[in-house]
Tab-separated table of C-alpha atoms in Angstrom:
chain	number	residue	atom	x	y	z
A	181	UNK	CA	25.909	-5.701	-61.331
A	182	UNK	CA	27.638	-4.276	-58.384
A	183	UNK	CA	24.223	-2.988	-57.052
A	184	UNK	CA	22.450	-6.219	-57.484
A	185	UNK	CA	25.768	-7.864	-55.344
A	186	UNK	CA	25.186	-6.042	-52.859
A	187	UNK	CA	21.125	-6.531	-52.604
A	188	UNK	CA	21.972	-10.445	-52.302
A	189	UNK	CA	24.613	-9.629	-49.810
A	190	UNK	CA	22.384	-7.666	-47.745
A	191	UNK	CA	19.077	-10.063	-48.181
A	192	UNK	CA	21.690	-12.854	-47.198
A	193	UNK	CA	22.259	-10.854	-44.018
A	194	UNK	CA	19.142	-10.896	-43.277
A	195	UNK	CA	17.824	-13.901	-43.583
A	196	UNK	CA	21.190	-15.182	-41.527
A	197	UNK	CA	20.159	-11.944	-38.782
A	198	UNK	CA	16.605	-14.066	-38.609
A	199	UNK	CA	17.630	-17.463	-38.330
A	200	UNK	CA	20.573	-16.645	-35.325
A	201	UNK	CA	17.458	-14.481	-33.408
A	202	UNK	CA	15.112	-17.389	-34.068
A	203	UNK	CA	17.541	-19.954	-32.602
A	204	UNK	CA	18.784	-18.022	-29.763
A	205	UNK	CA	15.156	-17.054	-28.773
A	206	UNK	CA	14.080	-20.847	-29.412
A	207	UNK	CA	16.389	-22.094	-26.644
A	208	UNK	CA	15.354	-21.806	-22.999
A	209	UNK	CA	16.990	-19.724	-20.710
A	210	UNK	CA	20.001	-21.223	-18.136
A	211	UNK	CA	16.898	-21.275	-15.377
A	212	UNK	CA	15.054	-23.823	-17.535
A	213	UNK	CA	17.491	-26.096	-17.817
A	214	UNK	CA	17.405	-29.561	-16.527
A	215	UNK	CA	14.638	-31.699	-14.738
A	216	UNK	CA	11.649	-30.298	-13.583
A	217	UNK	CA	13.080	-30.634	-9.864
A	218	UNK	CA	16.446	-28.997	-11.051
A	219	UNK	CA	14.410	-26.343	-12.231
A	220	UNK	CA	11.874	-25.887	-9.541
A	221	UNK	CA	15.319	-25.727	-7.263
A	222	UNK	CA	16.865	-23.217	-8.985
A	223	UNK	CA	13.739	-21.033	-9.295
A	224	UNK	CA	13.494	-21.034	-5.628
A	225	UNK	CA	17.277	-20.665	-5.037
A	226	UNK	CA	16.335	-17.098	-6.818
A	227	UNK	CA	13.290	-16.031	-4.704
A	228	UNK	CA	14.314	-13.580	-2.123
A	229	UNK	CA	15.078	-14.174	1.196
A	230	UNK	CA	14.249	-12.775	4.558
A	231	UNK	CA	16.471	-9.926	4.316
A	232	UNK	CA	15.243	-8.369	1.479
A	233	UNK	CA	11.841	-9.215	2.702
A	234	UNK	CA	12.404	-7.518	5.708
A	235	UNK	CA	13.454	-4.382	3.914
A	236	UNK	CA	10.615	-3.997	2.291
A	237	UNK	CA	8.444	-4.749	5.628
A	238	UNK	CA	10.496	-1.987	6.938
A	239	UNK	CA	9.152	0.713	4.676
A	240	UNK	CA	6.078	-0.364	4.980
A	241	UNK	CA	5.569	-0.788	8.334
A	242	UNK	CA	7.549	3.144	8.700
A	243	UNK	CA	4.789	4.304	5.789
A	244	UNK	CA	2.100	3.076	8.055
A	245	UNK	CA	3.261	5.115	11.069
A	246	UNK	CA	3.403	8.288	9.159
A	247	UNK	CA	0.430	8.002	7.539
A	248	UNK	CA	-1.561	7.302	10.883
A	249	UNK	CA	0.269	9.773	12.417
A	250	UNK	CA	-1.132	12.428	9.611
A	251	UNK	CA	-4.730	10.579	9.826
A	252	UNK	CA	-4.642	9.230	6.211
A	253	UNK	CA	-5.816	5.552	7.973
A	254	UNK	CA	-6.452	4.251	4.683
A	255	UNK	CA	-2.693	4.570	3.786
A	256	UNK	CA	-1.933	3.029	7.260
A	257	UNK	CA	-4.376	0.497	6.885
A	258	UNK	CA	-3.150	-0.190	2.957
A	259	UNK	CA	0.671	0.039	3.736
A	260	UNK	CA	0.041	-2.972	6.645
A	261	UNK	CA	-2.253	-4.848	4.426
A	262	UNK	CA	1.246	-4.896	2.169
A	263	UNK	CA	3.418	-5.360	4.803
A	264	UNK	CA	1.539	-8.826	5.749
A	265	UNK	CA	1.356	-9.857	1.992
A	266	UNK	CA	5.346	-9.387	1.976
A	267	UNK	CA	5.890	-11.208	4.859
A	268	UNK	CA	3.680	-13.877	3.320
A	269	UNK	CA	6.678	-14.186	0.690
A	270	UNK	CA	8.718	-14.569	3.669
A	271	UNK	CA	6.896	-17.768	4.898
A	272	UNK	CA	6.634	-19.331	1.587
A	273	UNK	CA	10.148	-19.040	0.622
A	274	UNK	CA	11.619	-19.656	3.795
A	275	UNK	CA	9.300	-21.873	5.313
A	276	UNK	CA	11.512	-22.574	8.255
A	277	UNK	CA	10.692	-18.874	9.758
A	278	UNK	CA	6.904	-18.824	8.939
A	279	UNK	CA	6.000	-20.151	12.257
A	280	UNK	CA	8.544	-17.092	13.955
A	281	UNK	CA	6.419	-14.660	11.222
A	282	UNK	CA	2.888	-16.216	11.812
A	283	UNK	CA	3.365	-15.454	16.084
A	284	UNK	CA	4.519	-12.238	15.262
A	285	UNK	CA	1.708	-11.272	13.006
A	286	UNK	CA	-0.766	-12.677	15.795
A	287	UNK	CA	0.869	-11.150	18.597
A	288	UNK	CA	1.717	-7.903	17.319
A	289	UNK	CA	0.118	-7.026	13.956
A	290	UNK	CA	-3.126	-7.863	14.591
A	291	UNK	CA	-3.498	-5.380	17.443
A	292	UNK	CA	-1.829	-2.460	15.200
A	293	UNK	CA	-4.526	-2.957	12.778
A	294	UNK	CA	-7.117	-2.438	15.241
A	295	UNK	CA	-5.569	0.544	16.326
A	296	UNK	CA	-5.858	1.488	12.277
A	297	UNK	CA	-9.619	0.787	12.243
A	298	UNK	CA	-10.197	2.634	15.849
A	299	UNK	CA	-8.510	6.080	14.095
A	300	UNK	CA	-7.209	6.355	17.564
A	301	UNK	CA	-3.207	7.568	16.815
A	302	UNK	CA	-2.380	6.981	20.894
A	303	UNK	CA	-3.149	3.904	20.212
A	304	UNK	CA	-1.812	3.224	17.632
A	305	UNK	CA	1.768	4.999	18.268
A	306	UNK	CA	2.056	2.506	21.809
A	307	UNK	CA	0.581	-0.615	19.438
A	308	UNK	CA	3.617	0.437	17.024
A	309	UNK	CA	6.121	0.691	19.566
A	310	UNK	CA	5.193	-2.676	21.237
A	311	UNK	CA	5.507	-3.813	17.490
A	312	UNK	CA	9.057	-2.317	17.565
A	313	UNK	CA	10.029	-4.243	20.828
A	314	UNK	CA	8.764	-7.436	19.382
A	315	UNK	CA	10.580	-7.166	15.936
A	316	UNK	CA	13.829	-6.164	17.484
A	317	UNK	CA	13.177	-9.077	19.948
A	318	UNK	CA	12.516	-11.496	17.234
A	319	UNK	CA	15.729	-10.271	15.994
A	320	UNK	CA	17.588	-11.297	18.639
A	321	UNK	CA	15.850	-14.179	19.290
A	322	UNK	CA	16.950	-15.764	15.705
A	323	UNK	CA	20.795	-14.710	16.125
A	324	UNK	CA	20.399	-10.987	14.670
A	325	UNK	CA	20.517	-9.297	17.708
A	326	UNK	CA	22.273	-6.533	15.466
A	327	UNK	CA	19.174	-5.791	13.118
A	328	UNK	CA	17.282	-3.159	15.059
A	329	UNK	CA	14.355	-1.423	13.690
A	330	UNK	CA	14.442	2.239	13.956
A	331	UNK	CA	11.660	4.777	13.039
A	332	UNK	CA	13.579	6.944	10.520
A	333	UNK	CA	12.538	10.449	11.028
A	334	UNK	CA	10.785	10.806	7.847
A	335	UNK	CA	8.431	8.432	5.728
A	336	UNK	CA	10.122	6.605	3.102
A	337	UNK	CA	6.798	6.954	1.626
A	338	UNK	CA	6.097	10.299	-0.301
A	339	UNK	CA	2.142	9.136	-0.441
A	340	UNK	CA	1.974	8.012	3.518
A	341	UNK	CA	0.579	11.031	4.577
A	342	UNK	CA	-2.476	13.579	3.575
């Protein structure tokens, strides 16, 4: 009798175990609630802004000039490829700065690329450093005068170089 107690005891577990899990997974997450514009707001409110963009820019732009520097131009060429698709995050979710991101990218990235495809590291390394000049000067230019890009003295990337 005592066994058989505790078999209903533990079934009626259960089946309460199942029907909490069910509910809690049936209702939508904080995020989702709301109108749809509500919702769309606070979904964006959550998308990262420049800063974190930027650090991930950073390393990729740094991976780029180590792998050139070691000839691997298909890393260089991949890691700036990334570094444009991040910074295409940037414009979308801080559209007030994509017209800032889109002049940099045409005066500045566009020539470090060809540098990429010519295999030409001089090139590239005084295309880089005119890249530096114009970050750090975009920078100031938007009241961050204090955000200076550095090469660090390594590659942040273990797979930027051959």
């Amino acid at each position: 009798m005592k066994t058989m107690k505790m078999s209903i005891i533990a079934i009626l577990a259960a089946a309460c175990l199942l029907i909490f899990s069910a509910v809690s997974f049936a209702s939508p997450p904080d995020w989702n609630q709301g109108t749809t514009d509500q919702r769309i707001r606070t979904l964006s409110d959550l998308q990262p802004g420049l800063g974190t963009v930027m650090i991930e820019y950073g390393n990729r732009f740094s991976a780029a000039y180590y792998a050139a520097k070691g000839g691997n131009w298909g890393m260089a060429a991949y890691q700036l490829k990334e570094a444009g698709e991040i910074q295409e995050v940037g414009e979308a979710t801080r559209p007030a700065h994509s017209p800032a991101l889109k002049s940099f990218e045409h005066s500045y990235l566009d020539n470090l690329n060809a540098t990429v495809k010519a295999k030409d590291f001089k090139q590239f390394k005084a295309a880089f450093n005119q890249t530096i000049e114009g970050c750090n000067g975009c920078h100031a230019a938007s009241g961050h005068a204090y955000i200076k890009y550095q090469l660090p003295k390594r590659s942040p990337s273990p797979t930027s170089v051959k």
